[in-house]
Amino acid sequence: MKTVAVLSLLASLASAASLTLVTENFGPNPRNNPFYIYVPDVLPPNPAILVNPHWCHGTAPAAFSGSQYATLASQHGFIVIYPQSSPAQANSDKCWDVSSKETLTHNGGGDSLGVVSMVKWTINKYNADPKRVFVTGVSSGGMMTQVLLGSYPDVFAAGAAFAGVPFGCFAPAGNNTGAFGYWSDDCAKGRVTKTPAQWADLVKSAYPGYDGWRPKLQLFHGTNDEILDYVNHQEGIKQWAEVLGVGVTPVSVTPNTPISGWTKSVYGAEGWLEGYSAAGVPHDIRVQEATVMAFFELACKGEDCFRWGDGEWFDAEPSATTSSVVVSTTGAPVTMTSTSSTSVRVTTPSATSTSSRVTTTFVTSTSTAAPVAGQPLWAQCGGMGFNGPTACAVGTCTIYNPYYAQCVPRTGVPIW
């Protein structure tokens, strides 16, 4: 009996899911990127796929052990792909190619094409659902997340980028062909700012002529990021809000979500874009697996799960004269309201009551004043911890969240 029990245990251990290096040819891979895969022992029909690129100086096995995604994959029945940066980067920073013309172009080459080949190989081998492919990463992995969504909107249903930068931000000026290992200090330090339309043009130029469905996106960033400045968070919001047509003004802002000190901002009535500002958090930001899982609906099984092509990826263009942001300090989500001018509604618990009653204050802007000395258009002009000028030479200083305000060319909310 003991022998049977031991053999049964050994058979169980032998079949246990583990991180596995894929050694066979998996398709076009111009930078020779390796990849590892985690496939649970039990898979539902047509499982979803999660792609999890690592950070600079990281590896695929480090990404595997550095999050809960493999454990969650076994619980909920999805596959995790752990790509690895090109061997050409092995003796340097092991960062992803987020700067070359090749990687920033649909089917153009670079690391992004290699990752897409990994996805297609996995779909074919495991009969995975091609409409439930998601991507999330931190730092360089967060950059690659945005590169993949921009270059391959026809492959990915959604992404979640932690401490990354906007699509194309790291690309050098001029000819960026072959600029695989380029580090943009200007982008990293928050010196690259553009209009929403300029940012969106970078994404649209990645796949000329594409006018189809676009994936939804979460952006997470620490306000004290010392490696990739927090300015990149708001620039990313501008980029993807314009691409998705949801407007740069959030429809709701909820503090202490998903954890204390983090603020969630939702853009567009469909919630296609979410931004999370982590107060006081440096570059080493904590991954929020549960929040990402819920956004992707990775715990879901069956035909009713979120997938590529679902919902509306755009809203009507926001009115030039009417908008409203709702800010809740109760932790509960709130909805958009309309007013006759641009306003922020700040909802706070009553100081004299323990009930759920709130006190609401409206801060409404007036018409744009004549240009004065101050920050240029699209520059930061306020927010907690900001010590620079709070006046705008052009435009109006507009609050996006408690940590970031920016000079924009339309009537906005004066900085507090």
Short mmCIF file of C-alpha atoms in Angstrom, two decimals:
data_model
loop_
_atom_site.label_atom_id
_atom_site.label_comp_id
_atom_site.label_asym_id
_atom_site.label_seq_id
_atom_site.Cartn_x
_atom_site.Cartn_y
_atom_site.Cartn_z
CA MET A 1 0.00 0.00 0.00
CA LYS A 2 2.85 2.35 0.84
CA THR A 3 4.43 1.70 -2.55
CA VAL A 4 1.17 2.56 -4.32
CA ALA A 5 0.83 5.76 -2.29
CA VAL A 6 4.39 6.84 -3.08
CA LEU A 7 3.94 6.15 -6.79
CA SER A 8 0.68 8.10 -6.77
CA LEU A 9 2.39 11.03 -5.08
CA LEU A 10 5.27 10.96 -7.56
CA ALA A 11 2.84 10.90 -10.49
CA SER A 12 1.00 13.86 -8.99
CA LEU A 13 4.21 15.82 -8.57
CA ALA A 14 5.32 14.97 -12.09
CA SER A 15 2.13 16.40 -13.55
CA ALA A 16 2.13 19.55 -11.40
CA ALA A 17 2.16 22.76 -13.43
CA SER A 18 5.48 24.57 -13.54
CA LEU A 19 7.26 27.35 -15.39
CA THR A 20 8.54 25.91 -18.66
CA LEU A 21 10.96 27.34 -21.24
CA VAL A 22 9.57 26.98 -24.76
CA THR A 23 12.35 25.66 -26.97
CA GLU A 24 10.57 25.06 -30.26
CA ASN A 25 10.21 27.57 -33.09
CA PHE A 26 7.18 29.70 -32.30
CA GLY A 27 7.16 32.05 -35.29
CA PRO A 28 8.68 35.40 -36.34
CA ASN A 29 11.06 36.50 -33.61
CA PRO A 30 13.58 38.97 -35.04
CA ARG A 31 15.24 39.73 -31.69
CA ASN A 32 15.41 36.07 -30.60
CA ASN A 33 13.36 36.69 -27.47
CA PRO A 34 13.01 33.55 -25.33
CA PHE A 35 9.78 32.85 -23.51
CA TYR A 36 8.52 30.79 -20.63
CA ILE A 37 4.99 29.60 -20.15
CA TYR A 38 2.85 28.53 -17.21
CA VAL A 39 -0.01 26.20 -18.09
CA PRO A 40 -2.23 24.96 -15.22
CA ASP A 41 -2.88 21.25 -14.99
CA VAL A 42 -6.60 21.86 -15.50
CA LEU A 43 -7.71 24.25 -18.24
CA PRO A 44 -11.24 25.16 -19.28
CA PRO A 45 -12.11 25.07 -22.98
CA ASN A 46 -10.58 28.05 -24.81
CA PRO A 47 -8.64 29.53 -21.86
CA ALA A 48 -7.60 33.15 -21.63
CA ILE A 49 -3.95 34.23 -21.93
CA LEU A 50 -2.08 36.71 -19.75
CA VAL A 51 1.26 38.09 -20.97
CA ASN A 52 3.56 39.34 -18.18
CA PRO A 53 6.77 41.02 -19.44
CA HIS A 54 9.44 41.59 -16.78
CA TRP A 55 11.11 44.83 -15.66
CA CYS A 56 14.60 46.16 -16.51
CA HIS A 57 17.32 43.96 -15.01
CA GLY A 58 14.66 41.28 -14.63
CA THR A 59 14.01 37.89 -16.19
CA ALA A 60 11.00 35.78 -17.05
CA PRO A 61 11.55 33.51 -14.01
CA ALA A 62 11.79 36.61 -11.81
CA ALA A 63 8.46 37.85 -13.16
CA PHE A 64 7.00 34.39 -12.50
CA SER A 65 8.08 34.43 -8.85
CA GLY A 66 7.46 38.16 -8.39
CA SER A 67 3.67 38.10 -8.62
CA GLN A 68 0.65 35.93 -7.84
CA TYR A 69 -0.41 35.46 -11.46
CA ALA A 70 0.71 31.83 -11.74
CA THR A 71 -1.17 30.92 -8.57
CA LEU A 72 -4.23 32.77 -9.84
CA ALA A 73 -3.88 31.02 -13.19
CA SER A 74 -4.12 27.64 -11.46
CA GLN A 75 -7.15 28.81 -9.49
CA HIS A 76 -9.04 30.27 -12.45
CA GLY A 77 -7.74 28.36 -15.46
CA PHE A 78 -5.81 30.76 -17.68
CA ILE A 79 -2.34 30.57 -19.25
CA VAL A 80 0.51 32.95 -18.40
CA ILE A 81 3.22 33.83 -20.89
CA TYR A 82 6.45 35.19 -19.39
CA PRO A 83 8.50 36.71 -22.24
CA GLN A 84 12.16 37.55 -21.81
CA SER A 85 14.06 40.46 -23.32
CA SER A 86 16.44 39.88 -26.19
CA PRO A 87 19.76 38.14 -25.51
CA ALA A 88 21.29 41.27 -27.03
CA GLN A 89 20.29 43.02 -23.80
CA ALA A 90 21.56 40.25 -21.52
CA ASN A 91 24.84 41.98 -20.63
CA SER A 92 23.29 45.41 -20.15
CA ASP A 93 19.99 46.39 -18.61
CA LYS A 94 17.70 43.59 -19.87
CA CYS A 95 15.10 46.24 -20.73
CA TRP A 96 12.50 45.80 -23.44
CA ASP A 97 12.71 47.33 -26.88
CA VAL A 98 10.23 50.21 -26.56
CA SER A 99 12.08 52.75 -28.70
CA SER A 100 12.74 51.31 -32.16
CA LYS A 101 10.65 51.93 -35.26
CA GLU A 102 10.41 48.16 -35.61
CA THR A 103 8.78 47.51 -32.23
CA LEU A 104 6.54 50.59 -32.55
CA THR A 105 5.11 49.38 -35.88
CA HIS A 106 2.50 46.68 -36.49
CA ASN A 107 4.33 43.65 -37.89
CA GLY A 108 7.45 45.81 -38.09
CA GLY A 109 9.72 43.59 -35.99
CA GLY A 110 11.43 44.26 -32.68
CA ASP A 111 10.51 42.72 -29.35
CA SER A 112 6.80 43.39 -29.83
CA LEU A 113 6.56 41.08 -32.85
CA GLY A 114 8.36 38.33 -30.94
CA VAL A 115 5.85 38.60 -28.08
CA VAL A 116 2.90 38.48 -30.48
CA SER A 117 4.37 35.32 -32.02
CA MET A 118 4.46 33.80 -28.52
CA VAL A 119 0.76 34.62 -28.15
CA LYS A 120 -0.20 33.10 -31.52
CA TRP A 121 1.80 29.95 -30.83
CA THR A 122 0.07 29.57 -27.45
CA ILE A 123 -3.37 30.08 -28.98
CA ASN A 124 -2.71 27.34 -31.53
CA LYS A 125 -1.11 24.86 -29.14
CA TYR A 126 -3.62 25.14 -26.30
CA ASN A 127 -6.73 26.17 -28.25
CA ALA A 128 -6.79 29.39 -26.24
CA ASP A 129 -9.32 32.14 -26.85
CA PRO A 130 -7.79 34.67 -29.30
CA LYS A 131 -10.20 37.32 -28.04
CA ARG A 132 -9.12 37.00 -24.39
CA VAL A 133 -5.44 37.95 -24.54
CA PHE A 134 -4.24 40.43 -21.90
CA VAL A 135 -0.94 42.01 -20.93
CA THR A 136 0.44 43.56 -17.75
CA GLY A 137 3.89 44.57 -16.58
CA VAL A 138 5.90 46.83 -14.29
CA SER A 139 8.49 49.46 -15.28
CA SER A 140 9.98 48.30 -18.60
CA GLY A 141 7.23 45.68 -18.60
CA GLY A 142 4.72 48.52 -18.17
CA MET A 143 6.29 50.30 -21.14
CA MET A 144 6.06 47.13 -23.22
CA THR A 145 2.43 46.75 -22.17
CA GLN A 146 1.63 50.09 -23.81
CA VAL A 147 3.78 49.26 -26.86
CA LEU A 148 1.86 46.03 -27.41
CA LEU A 149 -1.53 47.74 -27.09
CA GLY A 150 -0.47 50.45 -29.52
CA SER A 151 1.24 48.28 -32.13
CA TYR A 152 -1.16 45.34 -31.91
CA PRO A 153 -4.67 46.54 -30.99
CA ASP A 154 -6.00 43.60 -32.99
CA VAL A 155 -4.32 41.07 -30.67
CA PHE A 156 -4.85 42.34 -27.11
CA ALA A 157 -8.18 42.89 -25.37
CA ALA A 158 -6.79 44.96 -22.45
CA GLY A 159 -3.64 45.96 -20.61
CA ALA A 160 -2.50 47.15 -17.20
CA ALA A 161 0.75 49.13 -17.03
CA PHE A 162 2.53 49.85 -13.74
CA ALA A 163 5.13 52.64 -13.61
CA GLY A 164 5.55 52.86 -17.38
CA VAL A 165 5.63 55.63 -19.98
CA PRO A 166 3.37 56.51 -22.95
CA PHE A 167 3.66 54.68 -26.25
CA GLY A 168 6.59 56.10 -28.23
CA CYS A 169 7.90 58.27 -25.39
CA PHE A 170 11.31 56.54 -25.42
CA ALA A 171 11.75 56.77 -29.19
CA PRO A 172 14.70 59.01 -30.15
CA ALA A 173 14.01 62.03 -32.32
CA GLY A 174 14.47 61.54 -36.04
CA ASN A 175 15.18 58.12 -37.48
CA ASN A 176 14.60 55.49 -34.79
CA THR A 177 15.13 52.46 -37.02
CA GLY A 178 17.22 49.93 -35.12
CA ALA A 179 17.15 51.98 -31.89
CA PHE A 180 16.62 48.88 -29.78
CA GLY A 181 18.51 49.71 -26.59
CA TYR A 182 17.85 53.45 -26.46
CA TRP A 183 17.27 55.07 -23.07
CA SER A 184 15.44 58.39 -23.17
CA ASP A 185 16.49 60.43 -20.18
CA ASP A 186 14.11 63.20 -21.23
CA CYS A 187 11.15 60.85 -21.15
CA ALA A 188 12.26 59.15 -17.94
CA LYS A 189 12.55 62.51 -16.16
CA GLY A 190 9.19 63.77 -17.38
CA ARG A 191 10.52 66.30 -19.87
CA VAL A 192 8.56 64.88 -22.81
CA THR A 193 5.10 66.41 -22.93
CA LYS A 194 2.72 66.56 -25.88
CA THR A 195 -0.84 67.44 -26.69
CA PRO A 196 -3.34 64.59 -26.54
CA ALA A 197 -3.57 64.68 -30.34
CA GLN A 198 0.22 64.47 -30.73
CA TRP A 199 0.40 61.49 -28.37
CA ALA A 200 -2.50 59.78 -30.13
CA ASP A 201 -0.81 60.27 -33.51
CA LEU A 202 2.10 58.14 -32.29
CA VAL A 203 -0.28 55.28 -31.54
CA LYS A 204 -2.26 55.65 -34.76
CA SER A 205 0.90 55.76 -36.87
CA ALA A 206 1.93 52.38 -35.45
CA TYR A 207 -0.80 50.69 -37.48
CA PRO A 208 -1.64 52.95 -40.44
CA GLY A 209 -5.20 52.60 -41.67
CA TYR A 210 -6.42 50.70 -38.62
CA ASP A 211 -9.78 52.02 -37.46
CA GLY A 212 -11.04 48.98 -35.57
CA TRP A 213 -11.70 48.17 -31.94
CA ARG A 214 -9.19 49.34 -29.34
CA PRO A 215 -8.24 47.57 -26.09
CA LYS A 216 -9.02 49.06 -22.70
CA LEU A 217 -6.27 50.05 -20.29
CA GLN A 218 -5.27 50.66 -16.67
CA LEU A 219 -2.32 52.93 -15.79
CA PHE A 220 -0.73 52.81 -12.31
CA HIS A 221 2.00 55.19 -11.13
CA GLY A 222 3.61 56.34 -7.90
CA THR A 223 3.69 60.09 -7.34
CA ASN A 224 7.27 59.85 -6.01
CA ASP A 225 8.63 57.72 -8.84
CA GLU A 226 12.36 58.51 -8.99
CA ILE A 227 13.09 56.50 -12.16
CA LEU A 228 10.16 57.26 -14.48
CA ASP A 229 8.71 60.58 -13.38
CA TYR A 230 5.02 60.79 -12.45
CA VAL A 231 4.55 63.25 -15.32
CA ASN A 232 4.56 60.15 -17.53
CA HIS A 233 1.37 58.99 -15.87
CA GLN A 234 -0.64 62.02 -16.92
CA GLU A 235 0.97 62.05 -20.35
CA GLY A 236 -0.15 58.44 -20.73
CA ILE A 237 -3.67 59.40 -19.67
CA LYS A 238 -3.67 62.13 -22.33
CA GLN A 239 -2.47 59.70 -24.97
CA TRP A 240 -4.91 56.88 -24.37
CA ALA A 241 -7.86 59.15 -23.58
CA GLU A 242 -7.41 60.72 -27.01
CA VAL A 243 -6.93 57.35 -28.73
CA LEU A 244 -10.09 56.03 -27.11
CA GLY A 245 -12.00 59.29 -27.49
CA VAL A 246 -12.97 59.48 -23.82
CA GLY A 247 -11.56 62.93 -22.94
CA VAL A 248 -8.83 63.79 -20.45
CA THR A 249 -11.26 64.78 -17.67
CA PRO A 250 -12.19 61.82 -15.45
CA VAL A 251 -15.87 61.03 -14.95
CA SER A 252 -15.17 59.83 -11.41
CA VAL A 253 -12.36 59.96 -8.87
CA THR A 254 -12.29 57.62 -5.87
CA PRO A 255 -9.63 57.87 -3.14
CA ASN A 256 -8.10 54.99 -1.20
CA THR A 257 -8.70 52.58 -4.06
CA PRO A 258 -7.59 49.82 -4.35
CA ILE A 259 -5.56 50.50 -1.17
CA SER A 260 -5.11 53.40 1.21
CA GLY A 261 -3.37 56.40 -0.35
CA TRP A 262 -4.10 55.39 -3.94
CA THR A 263 -6.59 57.34 -6.04
CA LYS A 264 -8.60 55.82 -8.88
CA SER A 265 -9.73 57.98 -11.82
CA VAL A 266 -12.07 56.64 -14.49
CA TYR A 267 -12.23 58.14 -17.99
CA GLY A 268 -15.26 57.75 -20.23
CA ALA A 269 -18.72 56.42 -19.43
CA GLU A 270 -17.68 52.90 -20.46
CA GLY A 271 -14.72 52.90 -18.04
CA TRP A 272 -12.33 51.99 -20.87
CA LEU A 273 -9.45 53.89 -19.25
CA GLU A 274 -8.52 53.85 -15.56
CA GLY A 275 -5.70 55.77 -13.89
CA TYR A 276 -4.32 55.03 -10.42
CA SER A 277 -2.13 57.58 -8.61
CA ALA A 278 -0.24 56.05 -5.68
CA ALA A 279 0.56 58.82 -3.20
CA GLY A 280 4.17 58.85 -2.00
CA VAL A 281 5.01 55.60 -3.80
CA PRO A 282 8.42 55.37 -5.56
CA HIS A 283 9.24 53.42 -8.71
CA ASP A 284 9.05 50.14 -6.79
CA ILE A 285 5.25 50.12 -7.01
CA ARG A 286 3.23 47.28 -5.58
CA VAL A 287 1.43 45.16 -8.17
CA GLN A 288 -2.33 44.97 -7.62
CA GLU A 289 -3.20 41.57 -9.02
CA ALA A 290 -6.80 41.56 -7.78
CA THR A 291 -7.53 44.91 -9.45
CA VAL A 292 -6.00 43.76 -12.73
CA MET A 293 -7.80 40.42 -12.58
CA ALA A 294 -11.15 42.16 -12.11
CA PHE A 295 -10.51 44.61 -14.97
CA PHE A 296 -9.59 41.76 -17.32
CA GLU A 297 -12.31 39.45 -15.90
CA LEU A 298 -9.73 36.67 -15.76
CA ALA A 299 -11.67 34.77 -13.09
CA CYS A 300 -14.57 34.47 -15.52
CA LYS A 301 -15.27 31.35 -17.57
CA GLY A 302 -17.64 30.96 -20.49
CA GLU A 303 -19.00 33.12 -23.27
CA ASP A 304 -20.07 36.06 -21.10
CA CYS A 305 -16.51 37.05 -20.09
CA PHE A 306 -14.98 40.29 -21.32
CA ARG A 307 -13.24 39.80 -24.65
CA TRP A 308 -11.85 41.66 -27.65
CA GLY A 309 -14.64 43.46 -29.49
CA ASP A 310 -16.97 43.84 -26.49
CA GLY A 311 -18.58 47.15 -25.57
CA GLU A 312 -17.78 50.56 -26.95
CA TRP A 313 -14.15 51.63 -26.92
CA PHE A 314 -15.07 55.28 -27.44
CA ASP A 315 -17.45 57.89 -26.08
CA ALA A 316 -18.80 60.98 -27.75
CA GLU A 317 -16.34 63.85 -27.76
CA PRO A 318 -16.67 65.90 -24.55
CA SER A 319 -18.38 69.25 -24.81
CA ALA A 320 -16.07 72.26 -24.99
CA THR A 321 -18.20 74.13 -22.48
CA THR A 322 -19.72 71.46 -20.26
CA SER A 323 -17.96 68.92 -18.10
CA SER A 324 -17.93 67.69 -14.55
CA VAL A 325 -15.59 65.63 -12.42
CA VAL A 326 -16.92 63.84 -9.36
CA VAL A 327 -14.45 63.27 -6.55
CA SER A 328 -15.53 60.98 -3.71
CA THR A 329 -13.61 60.83 -0.45
CA THR A 330 -15.86 58.13 0.95
CA GLY A 331 -14.22 55.38 -1.05
CA ALA A 332 -17.43 54.65 -2.93
CA PRO A 333 -17.55 55.02 -6.71
CA VAL A 334 -19.50 57.97 -8.01
CA THR A 335 -20.98 58.97 -11.34
CA MET A 336 -20.72 61.84 -13.75
CA THR A 337 -23.04 64.84 -13.56
CA SER A 338 -23.52 67.80 -15.88
CA THR A 339 -23.28 71.50 -15.09
CA SER A 340 -23.37 74.65 -17.16
CA SER A 341 -19.63 75.17 -16.80
CA THR A 342 -16.53 73.17 -15.98
CA SER A 343 -16.57 72.13 -12.33
CA VAL A 344 -15.18 69.70 -9.82
CA ARG A 345 -17.52 68.26 -7.25
CA VAL A 346 -15.65 67.30 -4.08
CA THR A 347 -17.67 65.02 -1.81
CA THR A 348 -16.51 64.68 1.79
CA PRO A 349 -18.02 63.11 4.92
CA SER A 350 -19.67 65.57 7.31
CA ALA A 351 -17.36 66.45 10.18
CA THR A 352 -20.26 66.61 12.63
CA SER A 353 -21.98 63.36 11.74
CA THR A 354 -21.14 59.68 11.79
CA SER A 355 -23.77 58.95 9.16
CA SER A 356 -23.16 58.63 5.44
CA ARG A 357 -24.28 62.21 4.83
CA VAL A 358 -21.79 64.29 2.91
CA THR A 359 -20.97 67.90 2.33
CA THR A 360 -20.60 68.88 -1.31
CA THR A 361 -18.63 71.88 -2.55
CA PHE A 362 -18.58 73.04 -6.15
CA VAL A 363 -15.49 74.82 -7.47
CA THR A 364 -16.44 76.34 -10.81
CA SER A 365 -14.11 78.00 -13.27
CA THR A 366 -14.60 81.32 -15.00
CA SER A 367 -13.57 82.27 -18.53
CA THR A 368 -9.91 81.98 -19.41
CA ALA A 369 -7.93 85.03 -18.39
CA ALA A 370 -5.43 86.86 -20.58
CA PRO A 371 -2.04 85.12 -20.87
CA VAL A 372 0.30 85.72 -17.95
CA ALA A 373 3.83 84.69 -17.10
CA GLY A 374 3.96 81.08 -16.00
CA GLN A 375 4.10 77.49 -17.20
CA PRO A 376 3.84 76.70 -20.94
CA LEU A 377 0.98 74.75 -22.45
CA TRP A 378 0.79 71.13 -21.22
CA ALA A 379 3.32 71.71 -18.41
CA GLN A 380 2.57 70.66 -14.83
CA CYS A 381 1.19 73.53 -12.74
CA GLY A 382 0.14 71.97 -9.47
CA GLY A 383 -0.57 68.96 -7.30
CA MET A 384 0.50 67.67 -3.92
CA GLY A 385 4.28 67.92 -3.59
CA PHE A 386 4.67 70.16 -6.65
CA ASN A 387 6.79 73.23 -5.92
CA GLY A 388 6.89 74.88 -9.35
CA PRO A 389 4.86 77.77 -10.80
CA THR A 390 1.09 77.35 -10.52
CA ALA A 391 0.19 79.96 -13.16
CA CYS A 392 -0.10 79.19 -16.88
CA ALA A 393 1.32 81.48 -19.55
CA VAL A 394 -1.08 79.81 -21.99
CA GLY A 395 -4.27 77.95 -21.14
CA THR A 396 -5.70 77.20 -17.71
CA CYS A 397 -4.25 75.20 -14.83
CA THR A 398 -6.57 72.20 -14.64
CA ILE A 399 -6.73 69.57 -11.90
CA TYR A 400 -6.76 65.93 -13.00
CA ASN A 401 -6.27 64.39 -9.58
CA PRO A 402 -4.91 65.54 -6.21
CA TYR A 403 -1.34 64.94 -7.40
CA TYR A 404 -1.32 66.45 -10.85
CA ALA A 405 -2.56 69.62 -12.56
CA GLN A 406 -1.62 70.77 -16.04
CA CYS A 407 -1.89 73.83 -18.30
CA VAL A 408 -4.50 72.95 -20.92
CA PRO A 409 -5.95 75.03 -23.78
CA ARG A 410 -9.51 75.16 -22.51
CA THR A 411 -11.45 76.43 -19.53
CA GLY A 412 -10.57 74.34 -16.53
CA VAL A 413 -10.55 74.24 -12.78
CA PRO A 414 -8.17 76.68 -11.04
CA ILE A 415 -5.54 74.97 -8.92
CA TRP A 416 -6.25 75.06 -5.19
#
